[in-house]
């Protein structure tokens, strides 16, 4: 980039005296700028005309002249960054950001959050890490799962505790619960403006069924057909009244058959690199149109260095803008996550059911969770599995723990802190705990847990928590030892219940049994929180700890401050 190269050359001269006036020859300046003397003279003339510096040279080769700086390189970078963003050149703008974190914070502060550029509302979110590739069948991070649901659509979609139509506007089944029809909305469009046909969706779902994860999720499906361009027929092996929920699952979000990055959700992905993720609103989306035109994630880990202030102190505390400006940035929403970090003893010849219950009782009575050295307000100890499903307290019975136990756990980092706290706690009771960390966000099919006596992990729960918990038991490798012996029959019975109330009662009964028998202990929930500057409206937390981008909006600059409060009534 030519403009950035000029700023870098200017910075080399500026650094010689840290901006103080200095005397230099053209020869010396050419050496510092890595260019010819003739080019330096051209640069000096251009910089002086642009108001960057004053140069008073003396005639004669090698003669020194007086150089006075009028602006700093940081000011020039700020101007260049602003110009490029105003021109919609976010990718080029990222090249300007090779700065020390303290200077980067100052430069980005006025550019994050809600902005209007070229008569279009833009939302910029600073983020602390690069994103995983957006593939529905492989993602585990909350941010990526949220992005998936902004970019891709499925036949159905979750809405709170229920499921509603997405690409399909209606569905029905026969009396046996084995034959289902899903009716598609007319004039559906991919992000590349191609029309969507039922045959494409049937083909995509068939491909999903061929994968390990998709095959488990859709195991009840025998055949998928497209008898009409706007209809899908799905034949099941046995009745499964979770089918609408299964089709709303992340694994069943449907990409274009020839382009896995192309979806048909409210936002289309236009740029994806380790430095920048850019979404643009899909003008032909079939549901509520977004109120913002562009959303950008600026991957700037430099902003999150310790002691510099952050825009995302933790993945569950999202700030759109700069939280150092506490007078402007405000918490707009907060909630306790339905998802939870858990501990799961794996009852075997190495740890009996009685010892598993003794371990759970020890953790509950010790107060170890409340004493974890974590930021205040980040977590809260789990009292319920779901609202109204209390975690049963275990009693100390005098059963001794095994001499040795092995704990396997994965991210988030709070589980590492928990593991460290459990080592001395169990040692006080004669048990040596060996901890094995897995650098993943959830258990994968290729993870070897055969040597684990105890497992800790994070169970993310978005919408439809009842189905999410059932699906966890059906698919997570954690439950492989129990699936055939304990879980298969009750899970099958739940899926075949047409009554939602009956499915709820049986699911509650199953999880209560798992907790009572020492198979599961919810540890703590996260406290989700979103901060935003005054210029961004319509932000409401969803169950993933993010917010629906289609609901957020940015008041136009001309309208800011024009709405006056109503006058007080005259008594």
XYZ file of C-alpha atoms in Angstrom:
571
model
C 0.000 0.000 0.000
C 1.604 3.247 -1.177
C 0.114 5.521 1.492
C 1.188 3.210 4.325
C 4.702 3.002 2.853
C 4.937 6.795 2.943
C 3.823 6.845 6.585
C 6.452 4.218 7.453
C 9.168 6.278 5.764
C 8.000 9.376 7.642
C 8.076 7.396 10.892
C 11.746 6.420 10.358
C 12.717 10.094 10.273
C 10.414 10.984 13.153
C 11.942 8.275 15.377
C 15.456 9.725 15.037
C 14.477 12.544 17.387
C 11.099 11.303 18.656
C 9.468 14.222 16.877
C 11.799 16.946 18.114
C 13.304 19.396 15.541
C 16.563 18.102 14.116
C 19.260 18.924 11.562
C 19.895 16.344 8.864
C 21.336 16.124 5.389
C 19.421 14.734 2.436
C 22.027 11.979 2.195
C 21.363 10.870 5.788
C 17.606 10.979 5.267
C 17.888 8.824 2.148
C 19.790 6.212 4.147
C 17.161 6.149 6.891
C 14.300 5.958 4.367
C 16.013 3.296 2.227
C 15.593 5.294 -0.976
C 17.489 7.644 -3.277
C 18.333 11.277 -2.501
C 16.132 12.364 -5.401
C 13.173 10.454 -3.957
C 13.760 11.945 -0.498
C 13.562 15.440 -1.960
C 10.252 14.469 -3.586
C 8.972 13.097 -0.265
C 10.000 16.226 1.628
C 8.149 18.406 -0.851
C 5.020 16.232 -0.675
C 5.089 16.028 3.138
C 5.528 19.765 3.456
C 2.602 20.404 1.088
C 0.501 17.949 3.111
C 1.324 19.744 6.379
C 3.301 16.882 7.890
C 6.571 18.808 8.429
C 8.640 21.882 7.591
C 11.970 21.492 5.836
C 14.512 24.279 5.417
C 17.419 22.906 3.422
C 20.726 24.517 2.478
C 22.246 24.359 -0.989
C 25.137 22.009 -1.532
C 25.539 18.265 -1.351
C 25.909 17.010 2.211
C 24.694 20.240 3.753
C 22.341 19.847 6.710
C 18.926 21.425 6.872
C 16.379 21.941 9.646
C 13.518 19.440 9.945
C 10.463 20.332 12.055
C 7.627 17.816 12.498
C 4.033 19.078 12.558
C 2.239 15.741 13.105
C 3.147 12.363 14.600
C 3.163 9.037 12.710
C 0.358 7.876 14.989
C -1.827 10.786 13.872
C -1.102 9.925 10.251
C -1.989 6.276 10.809
C -5.232 7.345 12.442
C -6.098 9.520 9.443
C -5.193 6.758 6.988
C -7.193 4.192 8.950
C -10.239 6.452 9.013
C -9.979 7.181 5.277
C -9.748 3.506 4.386
C -12.675 2.542 6.587
C -14.760 5.351 5.131
C -13.975 3.946 1.686
C -14.998 0.450 2.799
C -11.405 -0.830 2.657
C -11.365 -2.694 5.970
C -8.883 -5.295 4.730
C -6.359 -2.631 3.699
C -6.950 -0.804 6.966
C -5.722 -3.809 8.944
C -2.237 -3.252 7.530
C -2.060 0.017 9.451
C -2.444 -1.743 12.806
C 1.083 -3.066 13.325
C 1.460 -1.087 16.528
C 2.281 -1.487 20.197
C -0.911 -2.422 22.102
C -1.064 0.844 24.048
C -0.975 2.889 20.837
C -3.351 0.485 19.118
C -5.947 0.979 21.876
C -5.861 4.739 21.330
C -6.157 4.383 17.572
C -9.030 1.899 17.543
C -11.065 3.417 20.368
C -13.074 5.858 18.214
C -13.532 3.328 15.394
C -15.128 0.390 17.249
C -18.791 -0.038 17.994
C -21.521 1.465 15.827
C -20.505 3.729 12.951
C -22.142 5.202 9.858
C -19.961 5.042 6.745
C -21.009 5.844 3.202
C -24.603 6.187 4.395
C -24.567 2.628 5.771
C -24.620 1.442 9.421
C -21.560 -0.642 10.366
C -20.938 -2.525 13.627
C -17.300 -3.316 14.538
C -16.526 -5.751 17.325
C -12.958 -6.155 18.617
C -12.290 -9.818 19.342
C -9.558 -11.575 21.282
C -8.767 -14.576 19.045
C -8.952 -15.824 15.477
C -12.115 -17.676 14.455
C -12.276 -21.347 13.533
C -13.354 -22.126 9.940
C -17.129 -21.883 9.836
C -18.157 -25.492 9.232
C -21.455 -26.567 10.856
C -20.323 -30.138 11.520
C -17.079 -29.261 13.314
C -17.451 -26.040 15.288
C -17.348 -25.884 19.080
C -16.768 -22.235 20.062
C -19.693 -20.059 21.142
C -18.699 -17.191 18.863
C -18.451 -19.487 15.851
C -21.756 -21.201 16.633
C -23.383 -17.789 16.857
C -21.876 -16.785 13.498
C -23.067 -20.025 11.896
C -26.658 -19.210 12.781
C -26.269 -15.732 11.298
C -24.874 -17.079 7.996
C -26.707 -20.381 7.454
C -30.314 -21.503 7.699
C -31.899 -24.901 8.279
C -35.360 -26.269 7.605
C -36.298 -25.220 11.144
C -34.734 -22.980 13.772
C -34.770 -22.728 17.532
C -36.687 -19.922 19.181
C -36.344 -19.938 22.950
C -37.638 -23.237 24.275
C -39.463 -24.037 21.058
C -38.771 -24.642 17.373
C -40.168 -22.665 14.434
C -39.958 -22.649 10.661
C -36.922 -21.317 8.854
C -36.610 -22.463 5.236
C -39.742 -24.503 5.902
C -42.824 -22.511 6.914
C -44.862 -25.549 8.001
C -44.528 -29.294 8.635
C -46.782 -32.210 9.460
C -46.559 -35.947 10.134
C -48.819 -38.950 9.817
C -50.432 -40.810 12.712
C -47.458 -43.132 13.179
C -44.934 -40.286 13.472
C -42.810 -41.946 10.766
C -43.663 -39.894 7.668
C -43.069 -36.146 7.736
C -43.589 -33.378 5.169
C -41.794 -30.016 5.304
C -43.193 -27.235 3.082
C -40.643 -24.652 1.893
C -41.173 -20.907 1.628
C -41.419 -19.663 -1.970
C -38.648 -17.612 -3.623
C -35.864 -18.683 -1.272
C -32.409 -17.479 -2.305
C -28.785 -18.396 -1.587
C -26.355 -15.597 -0.823
C -25.143 -15.745 -4.443
C -28.751 -14.984 -5.517
C -29.352 -18.458 -6.934
C -32.810 -19.908 -6.113
C -33.042 -22.654 -3.507
C -34.686 -25.927 -4.529
C -35.925 -28.730 -2.307
C -33.727 -31.240 -4.137
C -30.611 -29.300 -3.067
C -31.673 -29.397 0.571
C -32.496 -33.106 0.407
C -29.057 -33.789 -1.087
C -27.326 -31.738 1.623
C -29.182 -33.540 4.402
C -28.275 -36.892 2.857
C -24.604 -35.857 2.889
C -24.900 -34.823 6.546
C -26.312 -38.279 7.343
C -23.156 -39.850 5.882
C -20.939 -38.152 8.500
C -20.325 -39.589 11.964
C -21.906 -36.691 13.846
C -24.757 -36.141 11.430
C -25.456 -39.863 11.249
C -25.926 -40.072 15.020
C -28.138 -36.986 15.104
C -30.365 -38.197 12.237
C -30.152 -41.919 12.982
C -33.942 -42.299 12.863
C -34.171 -41.095 9.237
C -34.493 -43.800 6.599
C -35.083 -41.727 3.459
C -35.285 -38.054 2.344
C -37.007 -37.101 -0.923
C -38.050 -33.926 -2.750
C -41.420 -34.735 -4.388
C -41.898 -31.044 -5.293
C -39.556 -28.014 -5.610
C -41.153 -26.649 -2.436
C -41.569 -29.839 -0.395
C -39.437 -32.419 1.419
C -40.663 -35.839 2.508
C -38.750 -37.571 5.310
C -39.392 -41.233 6.139
C -38.292 -42.487 9.591
C -37.392 -45.983 10.772
C -39.266 -45.386 13.998
C -41.283 -42.463 15.303
C -39.120 -39.565 16.472
C -40.928 -36.461 17.631
C -37.607 -34.654 18.110
C -37.267 -34.421 14.296
C -38.060 -30.664 14.012
C -35.502 -29.992 16.768
C -32.915 -32.245 15.116
C -33.292 -30.327 11.851
C -32.717 -27.060 13.750
C -29.447 -28.378 15.197
C -26.168 -26.743 14.198
C -25.196 -29.883 12.246
C -28.250 -29.411 9.983
C -27.506 -25.828 8.947
C -27.420 -26.045 5.164
C -24.655 -24.573 2.972
C -24.836 -24.216 -0.804
C -24.118 -27.614 -2.422
C -21.206 -26.196 -4.459
C -19.885 -23.595 -2.015
C -19.562 -24.489 1.696
C -19.046 -20.811 2.673
C -22.316 -19.743 1.020
C -25.505 -19.954 3.047
C -28.944 -18.388 2.962
C -29.177 -16.814 6.429
C -29.634 -13.120 7.237
C -25.898 -12.415 6.804
C -23.502 -13.430 4.042
C -19.811 -13.975 4.713
C -17.742 -11.633 2.521
C -14.321 -11.843 4.186
C -12.748 -14.401 6.503
C -9.087 -14.183 7.572
C -7.284 -14.514 10.921
C -7.415 -10.697 11.143
C -10.909 -9.821 9.956
C -14.329 -11.446 9.638
C -16.855 -9.384 7.682
C -20.577 -10.027 7.253
C -22.964 -8.131 4.985
C -26.740 -8.274 5.248
C -28.537 -10.584 2.801
C -31.038 -8.403 0.947
C -33.191 -11.388 -0.056
C -33.428 -13.129 3.306
C -36.821 -14.689 3.899
C -37.400 -13.486 7.492
C -36.828 -10.217 9.365
C -34.248 -8.141 7.467
C -31.179 -6.937 9.415
C -31.153 -3.291 10.458
C -27.361 -3.009 10.114
C -25.618 -3.413 6.789
C -22.173 -4.629 7.878
C -20.780 -6.450 10.931
C -17.008 -6.785 11.314
C -14.986 -8.757 13.845
C -11.557 -7.151 14.192
C -9.269 -9.869 15.520
C -6.976 -7.751 17.666
C -5.434 -9.830 20.462
C -3.116 -6.902 21.183
C -6.086 -5.118 22.733
C -6.477 -7.839 25.313
C -3.011 -7.688 26.836
C -3.062 -7.663 30.624
C -3.162 -4.206 32.157
C -4.166 -2.364 28.999
C -7.910 -2.660 29.417
C -9.825 -5.027 27.182
C -12.869 -5.160 25.000
C -13.574 -8.747 25.979
C -12.270 -9.617 29.443
C -13.588 -13.126 28.957
C -15.478 -14.825 26.124
C -18.709 -14.515 28.107
C -18.275 -10.757 28.600
C -18.562 -9.117 25.196
C -17.897 -5.386 24.782
C -18.740 -3.573 21.566
C -16.431 -0.617 21.903
C -13.935 0.333 24.580
C -14.794 -0.617 28.185
C -12.128 1.775 29.511
C -14.566 4.591 28.779
C -16.941 3.556 31.520
C -18.889 6.794 31.329
C -19.972 5.941 27.773
C -19.948 2.147 27.660
C -22.917 0.612 29.443
C -23.978 -2.937 30.278
C -27.038 -3.464 28.114
C -27.949 -7.012 29.062
C -26.879 -9.880 31.281
C -28.017 -13.372 32.160
C -26.946 -16.616 33.775
C -26.086 -19.213 31.153
C -28.233 -22.322 30.955
C -25.102 -24.197 29.941
C -22.811 -25.377 32.699
C -19.403 -26.776 33.461
C -19.761 -30.266 34.874
C -17.937 -33.118 36.583
C -18.782 -36.680 35.541
C -17.376 -39.684 37.466
C -17.037 -42.763 35.223
C -18.163 -45.576 37.495
C -16.061 -48.696 36.909
C -13.802 -51.155 38.730
C -11.547 -48.183 39.589
C -14.259 -45.994 41.159
C -17.491 -47.446 42.520
C -20.890 -45.769 42.576
C -20.528 -45.171 46.318
C -17.104 -43.552 45.816
C -18.442 -41.397 42.979
C -21.182 -40.114 45.299
C -18.585 -39.515 48.037
C -16.497 -37.439 45.591
C -19.538 -35.350 44.641
C -20.472 -34.847 48.315
C -16.913 -33.709 49.075
C -16.998 -31.119 46.279
C -20.435 -29.862 47.299
C -19.623 -29.532 51.013
C -16.089 -28.141 50.639
C -17.142 -24.851 49.010
C -14.262 -25.298 46.535
C -16.201 -23.668 43.683
C -16.934 -20.528 45.682
C -13.232 -20.255 46.551
C -11.855 -20.489 42.995
C -9.470 -17.578 42.260
C -11.513 -16.184 39.358
C -12.726 -12.706 38.451
C -15.710 -11.668 40.513
C -19.007 -12.075 38.699
C -17.657 -14.492 36.081
C -19.306 -17.710 37.347
C -22.011 -18.760 39.748
C -22.203 -22.240 41.393
C -24.855 -24.440 39.786
C -27.908 -24.945 41.965
C -30.122 -26.298 39.175
C -29.504 -28.338 36.047
C -32.291 -26.370 34.359
C -34.697 -23.939 36.032
C -36.848 -26.044 38.363
C -34.481 -29.049 38.189
C -32.456 -28.722 41.432
C -29.090 -30.425 41.782
C -29.543 -33.033 44.561
C -27.207 -32.676 47.546
C -25.083 -35.712 48.367
C -24.418 -36.822 51.941
C -21.035 -37.796 53.346
C -21.327 -41.498 54.200
C -17.794 -42.303 55.353
C -16.931 -44.095 52.117
C -13.236 -43.628 51.365
C -12.070 -42.407 47.977
C -9.775 -44.537 45.803
C -6.056 -44.104 46.465
C -5.568 -42.723 42.957
C -7.852 -41.092 40.413
C -7.240 -39.686 36.936
C -9.119 -36.552 35.840
C -9.457 -35.616 32.160
C -10.738 -32.126 31.323
C -10.824 -29.608 28.486
C -11.341 -25.879 28.023
C -12.464 -23.326 29.240
C -9.625 -22.094 31.436
C -11.885 -22.067 34.503
C -11.832 -25.864 34.451
C -8.039 -25.735 34.699
C -8.409 -23.630 37.837
C -10.982 -26.124 39.141
C -8.649 -29.060 38.444
C -5.825 -27.367 40.329
C -8.141 -26.800 43.294
C -9.269 -30.440 43.349
C -5.709 -31.817 43.671
C -5.090 -30.592 47.271
C -8.747 -31.143 48.237
C -8.613 -34.842 47.328
C -5.115 -35.211 48.784
C -6.527 -34.225 52.183
C -8.759 -37.308 51.896
C -6.016 -39.720 50.874
C -6.593 -39.592 47.109
C -3.858 -38.707 44.618
C -5.409 -36.931 41.635
C -3.631 -36.963 38.271
C -4.895 -34.291 35.855
C -4.831 -34.655 32.060
C -5.680 -31.556 30.022
C -7.119 -31.717 26.478
C -6.718 -28.532 24.429
C -10.207 -28.739 22.890
C -13.570 -27.114 23.596
C -15.629 -30.314 23.650
C -15.050 -34.055 23.528
C -14.353 -35.382 20.047
C -14.988 -38.850 18.713
C -11.248 -39.561 18.522
C -10.587 -38.534 22.138
C -9.401 -41.426 24.309
C -11.132 -41.282 27.692
C -10.595 -44.944 28.543
C -8.165 -44.095 31.363
C -10.336 -41.329 32.819
C -11.938 -41.963 36.207
C -13.444 -38.472 36.312
C -14.204 -36.097 33.427
C -14.804 -32.342 33.461
C -16.143 -30.327 30.545
C -18.406 -27.517 29.438
C -21.943 -28.285 28.233
C -22.992 -25.387 26.031
C -26.776 -24.995 25.926
C -28.351 -22.570 23.489
C -32.029 -22.566 22.672
C -34.296 -25.578 23.239
C -32.416 -26.690 26.380
C -34.498 -29.852 26.824
C -33.582 -31.187 23.394
C -29.983 -30.022 23.827
C -29.597 -32.101 26.989
C -31.130 -35.165 25.337
C -28.887 -34.724 22.309
C -25.871 -34.483 24.645
C -26.642 -37.948 26.020
C -27.270 -39.306 22.519
C -24.085 -38.024 20.878
C -21.305 -36.920 23.227
C -18.394 -39.421 23.551
C -18.473 -38.755 27.298
C -21.556 -40.965 27.580
C -20.337 -43.881 25.442
C -19.923 -46.268 28.444
C -23.505 -45.629 29.602
C -25.268 -45.373 26.259
C -25.938 -49.056 25.696
C -26.522 -50.071 29.324
C -28.333 -47.121 30.901
C -29.337 -44.527 28.305
C -30.568 -46.268 25.153
C -33.993 -47.387 26.373
C -35.076 -44.165 28.138
C -33.777 -41.979 25.269
C -35.776 -44.049 22.769
C -38.879 -43.796 24.925
C -38.513 -40.013 25.164
C -38.163 -39.554 21.372
C -41.334 -41.580 20.732
C -43.492 -39.422 23.011
C -45.621 -37.091 20.892
C -46.627 -35.043 23.947
C -44.043 -32.293 24.739
C -45.107 -32.377 28.382
C -44.456 -36.118 28.582
C -41.051 -35.710 26.903
C -40.169 -33.045 29.471
C -41.198 -35.242 32.411
C -39.230 -38.255 31.165
C -36.125 -36.163 30.427
C -36.229 -34.633 33.897
C -36.597 -38.101 35.382
C -33.580 -39.411 33.420
C -31.251 -36.579 34.438
C -32.395 -36.757 38.035
C -31.412 -40.438 37.969
C -27.955 -39.599 36.533
C -27.317 -37.021 39.252
C -28.682 -39.195 42.081
C -26.518 -42.144 41.014
C -23.284 -40.127 40.892
C -22.859 -39.927 37.113
C -23.156 -36.123 36.818
C -22.529 -33.002 38.906
C -23.140 -29.542 37.388
C -20.376 -27.296 38.783
C -21.023 -23.700 37.770
C -22.742 -21.486 35.210
C -21.313 -18.422 33.502
C -22.647 -14.920 33.868
C -23.139 -13.596 30.340
C -22.878 -9.851 29.868
C -22.853 -7.508 26.885
C -21.524 -3.929 27.002
C -22.218 -1.399 24.274
C -21.660 2.298 23.542
C -24.665 4.636 23.411
C -24.764 4.545 19.585
C -25.842 0.884 19.325
C -29.444 -0.051 20.093
C -31.578 -3.195 20.052
C -28.993 -5.445 21.732
C -30.483 -8.364 23.632
C -28.547 -11.369 24.904
C -29.272 -14.722 23.356
C -28.634 -18.075 24.987
C -25.129 -18.291 23.496
C -24.100 -15.112 25.312
C -24.196 -13.092 22.067
C -26.950 -11.024 20.488
C -28.992 -11.337 17.321
C -27.323 -9.152 14.692
C -30.630 -8.737 12.866
C -32.111 -6.887 15.865
C -29.289 -4.411 16.555
C -29.448 -0.962 14.957
C -27.477 2.271 14.867
C -29.262 5.661 14.888
C -28.178 7.863 11.957
C -25.827 10.693 12.996
C -28.249 13.381 11.859
C -30.917 11.957 14.163
C -28.706 11.818 17.258
C -29.980 14.167 19.911
C -32.936 15.380 17.845
C -35.571 13.611 19.937
C -36.454 15.817 22.840
C -38.164 14.591 25.998
C -41.858 15.323 26.258
C -42.666 18.426 28.328
C -43.874 17.937 31.870
C -47.658 18.305 32.206
C -48.787 21.638 33.576
C -50.412 21.167 36.997
